[in-house]
Structures are given as structure tokens and as C-alpha cells.
Coordinates of C-alpha atoms in Angstrom, one line a residue:
M1 CA -10.2 -3.4 26.0
Q2 CA -10.8 -1.7 22.6
Q3 CA -12.2 -3.9 19.8
P4 CA -9.6 -4.9 17.2
T5 CA -9.7 -3.1 13.9
K6 CA -8.6 -4.9 10.7
Y7 CA -6.1 -3.2 8.4
Y8 CA -5.0 -4.5 5.0
F9 CA -1.8 -3.5 3.3
L10 CA 0.3 -4.6 0.4
A11 CA 3.7 -5.8 1.6
P12 CA 6.8 -4.7 -0.2
P13 CA 7.5 -7.2 -3.0
D14 CA 11.1 -7.7 -2.1
I15 CA 10.3 -9.2 1.3
L16 CA 10.0 -13.0 1.3
P17 CA 7.3 -14.7 3.4
N18 CA 8.1 -15.7 7.0
T19 CA 11.2 -13.5 7.1
T20 CA 10.6 -10.0 8.4
L21 CA 6.8 -10.4 8.0
Q22 CA 5.3 -13.4 9.7
L23 CA 2.2 -14.5 11.6
G24 CA 1.9 -13.2 15.1
Q25 CA 4.4 -10.4 14.5
L26 CA 3.8 -7.2 16.6
F27 CA 4.7 -3.8 15.2
T28 CA 3.8 -0.2 15.9
S29 CA 3.6 1.5 12.5
L30 CA 1.2 0.6 9.6
K31 CA 3.6 2.3 7.3
H32 CA 6.5 0.0 8.3
P33 CA 5.0 -3.4 9.3
H34 CA 8.3 -5.1 8.6
H35 CA 9.9 -3.2 11.5
R36 CA 8.8 -5.6 14.2
L37 CA 9.2 -5.2 17.9
C38 CA 10.5 -8.7 18.6
S39 CA 10.2 -12.3 17.3
P40 CA 6.7 -13.6 17.9
P41 CA 6.1 -16.5 20.2
P42 CA 5.4 -19.8 18.4
I43 CA 1.9 -20.3 17.2
P44 CA 0.3 -23.7 18.0
P45 CA -0.1 -25.5 14.6
S46 CA -3.7 -26.3 15.4
Q47 CA -4.5 -22.6 15.2
I48 CA -3.0 -22.0 11.8
Q49 CA -5.3 -22.2 8.7
T50 CA -3.9 -22.4 5.2
I51 CA -6.1 -21.9 2.2
Q52 CA -4.9 -22.5 -1.3
S53 CA -6.6 -20.6 -4.1
A54 CA -6.9 -23.0 -7.0
S55 CA -8.9 -20.7 -9.3
P56 CA -9.0 -21.1 -13.1
W57 CA -8.1 -17.4 -13.5
E58 CA -5.1 -15.3 -12.6
W59 CA -5.2 -13.0 -9.6
S60 CA -4.4 -9.3 -10.4
Y61 CA -4.2 -6.1 -8.5
D62 CA -3.9 -2.7 -10.2
V63 CA -2.8 0.6 -8.7
S64 CA -2.8 3.7 -10.9
S65 CA -2.3 7.4 -10.4
S66 CA -2.5 10.4 -12.7
T67 CA -2.0 14.1 -12.7
S68 CA -2.8 16.8 -15.2
C69 CA -2.4 20.5 -15.6
D70 CA -4.0 22.8 -18.2
L71 CA -3.2 26.5 -18.4
S72 CA -4.7 28.8 -21.0
V73 CA -5.0 32.6 -21.6
T74 CA -7.5 33.9 -24.0
A75 CA -7.7 37.0 -26.1
G76 CA -10.0 38.8 -23.7
A77 CA -7.5 38.7 -20.9
L78 CA -4.5 39.8 -23.1
A79 CA -6.4 42.4 -25.1
Q80 CA -5.6 45.1 -22.6
L81 CA -1.9 44.4 -22.8
I82 CA -1.3 44.0 -26.5
P83 CA -3.4 45.0 -29.5
L84 CA -3.3 41.5 -31.0
G85 CA -5.8 38.8 -30.0
P86 CA -3.7 35.8 -29.0
D87 CA -4.8 32.5 -27.5
L88 CA -2.2 30.5 -25.6
A89 CA -2.6 27.1 -24.0
V90 CA -0.3 24.6 -22.4
S91 CA -1.2 21.2 -21.1
M92 CA 0.7 18.4 -19.3
R93 CA -0.4 14.9 -18.3
R94 CA 1.5 12.3 -16.3
G95 CA 0.3 8.9 -15.2
A96 CA 1.6 5.7 -13.7
R97 CA 0.1 2.2 -13.4
V98 CA 1.4 -0.8 -11.6
E99 CA -0.1 -4.2 -12.1
F100 CA 0.6 -7.3 -10.0
T101 CA -0.5 -10.7 -11.2
A102 CA -0.1 -14.2 -9.8
E103 CA -1.1 -17.7 -10.9
R104 CA -1.7 -18.9 -7.3
L105 CA -2.5 -17.3 -3.9
E106 CA -2.0 -18.9 -0.6
T107 CA -3.7 -17.5 2.5
T108 CA -2.4 -18.3 5.9
R109 CA -4.2 -17.0 9.0
F110 CA -4.9 -17.6 12.6
D111 CA -7.1 -16.2 15.4
P112 CA -5.0 -15.6 18.4
D113 CA -6.6 -16.8 21.6
K114 CA -6.3 -15.1 25.0
D115 CA -3.3 -17.3 26.1
Y116 CA -1.3 -16.3 22.9
L117 CA -2.1 -12.6 23.4
D118 CA -1.1 -12.8 27.1
K119 CA 2.3 -14.3 26.0
C120 CA 2.8 -11.4 23.5
M121 CA 1.9 -8.8 26.1
A122 CA 4.2 -10.2 28.7
M123 CA 7.3 -9.9 26.4
K124 CA 9.9 -7.5 27.6
E125 CA 10.0 -5.5 24.3
V126 CA 6.2 -5.0 24.3
Q127 CA 6.2 -3.9 27.9
E128 CA 8.9 -1.3 27.2
V129 CA 6.8 0.1 24.3
L130 CA 3.7 0.3 26.4
K131 CA 5.5 2.1 29.3
R132 CA 7.4 4.5 27.0
W133 CA 4.7 5.5 24.5
K134 CA 1.4 6.5 25.9
P135 CA -1.1 6.1 24.3
S136 CA 0.5 3.4 22.1
T137 CA -1.0 1.2 19.5
L138 CA 0.2 -2.3 18.7
Y139 CA -0.6 -4.2 15.6
M140 CA -0.4 -8.0 15.0
I141 CA -0.2 -9.8 11.7
T142 CA -3.0 -12.4 11.8
G143 CA -3.2 -13.3 8.1
M144 CA -1.0 -13.2 5.1
K145 CA -1.5 -13.8 1.4
V146 CA 1.5 -15.0 -0.6
A147 CA 1.5 -14.8 -4.4
Y148 CA 3.3 -17.6 -6.3
D149 CA 4.5 -17.2 -9.9
G150 CA 3.8 -13.5 -9.7
T151 CA 4.8 -10.6 -12.0
K152 CA 4.9 -6.9 -11.6
K153 CA 4.4 -4.6 -14.6
E154 CA 4.9 -0.8 -14.4
V155 CA 3.7 1.6 -17.1
F156 CA 4.5 5.3 -17.1
K157 CA 2.9 7.9 -19.4
H158 CA 3.8 11.5 -20.0
S159 CA 2.4 13.9 -22.5
Q160 CA 2.7 17.6 -23.1
G161 CA 1.0 19.9 -25.5
N162 CA 1.2 23.6 -26.5
H163 CA -1.2 25.6 -28.6
G164 CA -0.9 29.2 -29.7
W165 CA -3.0 31.4 -32.0
I166 CA -2.6 35.1 -32.9
D167 CA -5.4 37.0 -34.6
G168 CA -4.5 40.4 -35.6

């Protein structure tokens, strides 16, 4: 059996905990973890660990992206076309930033034992996927972080500049 690989992803903020994302859930796509194969078998309470973060500071997570484009044509390139010596430049910049903050984080996790994994693999929906899709990969949620008293802030920036100069 292949060694398990850990993947981390930020769940969509509109999904409440223990609804379409829950511990023990099996799914086939890392892009769509909330599309589960079936309801997971119950997890023995002795295997579930809950960790409260009681830190004196807020938790935050930033995601940002930016794009820019600069285009310029100088007098040397245009001198063959027109007798003037123009310089032309255009620039555009665009950026977005998303910040998530929370006053408290709660981590719930479990380490599935062989009995639990055998129960999952014996489920009808899992067997159908394994027979139909070869090779197939199954993922299981073994830990979740839930943010309480959280906020989401989005900032979008856009700038555009033009420059022209004619020397003649």
C-alpha cells in the first residue's frame, strides 16, 4: 500500500463545519473536497482529538495576486517610420488581496486505525469507484481547523498610466 500523503486546503468559507466537510469523509478530487462519495462511518470518540487555540493574538491568512503590463516604444524604433522622435509608454497594474482573520481556531483531528479504514473500503460507493476508475485515488479528511469570530476582507487595486513625448 502506498504511503499516505498529506494535503492542506482552505475550505470554502460558505461551508459550515460538519456538514458537507467532516472528519472521515472520502472524496476523489482535491479541487472539490465537499463532493463526498458517501457519509463516513462513525468515528469512535476516543480517536478524536480537539485542540483549542487560546492565543493572545489573532490568527490571519493572506492571499494576494498581482499582474502588470508595461509597453513602450522609443524614438529609435519609430525613427524609420516618421521623422519625429516620439516616445510612447503604456502601463497597467492590477492586484487583489484577501485576508482572513479569526479570534479563535479549533483543530479537530483523528488518526484512522486499520479497522476504520477497512470499514471505509468495504462501503459500496467506495468499491464502485475503485472498480470503475483505475488507477483511482481516494482522499480522507483526517483533520479540520474551524475559525470562530472570523472576518474576510478583500482589496482590489487597479492602475493605468500613459506617457507620450514628441521631440521634433
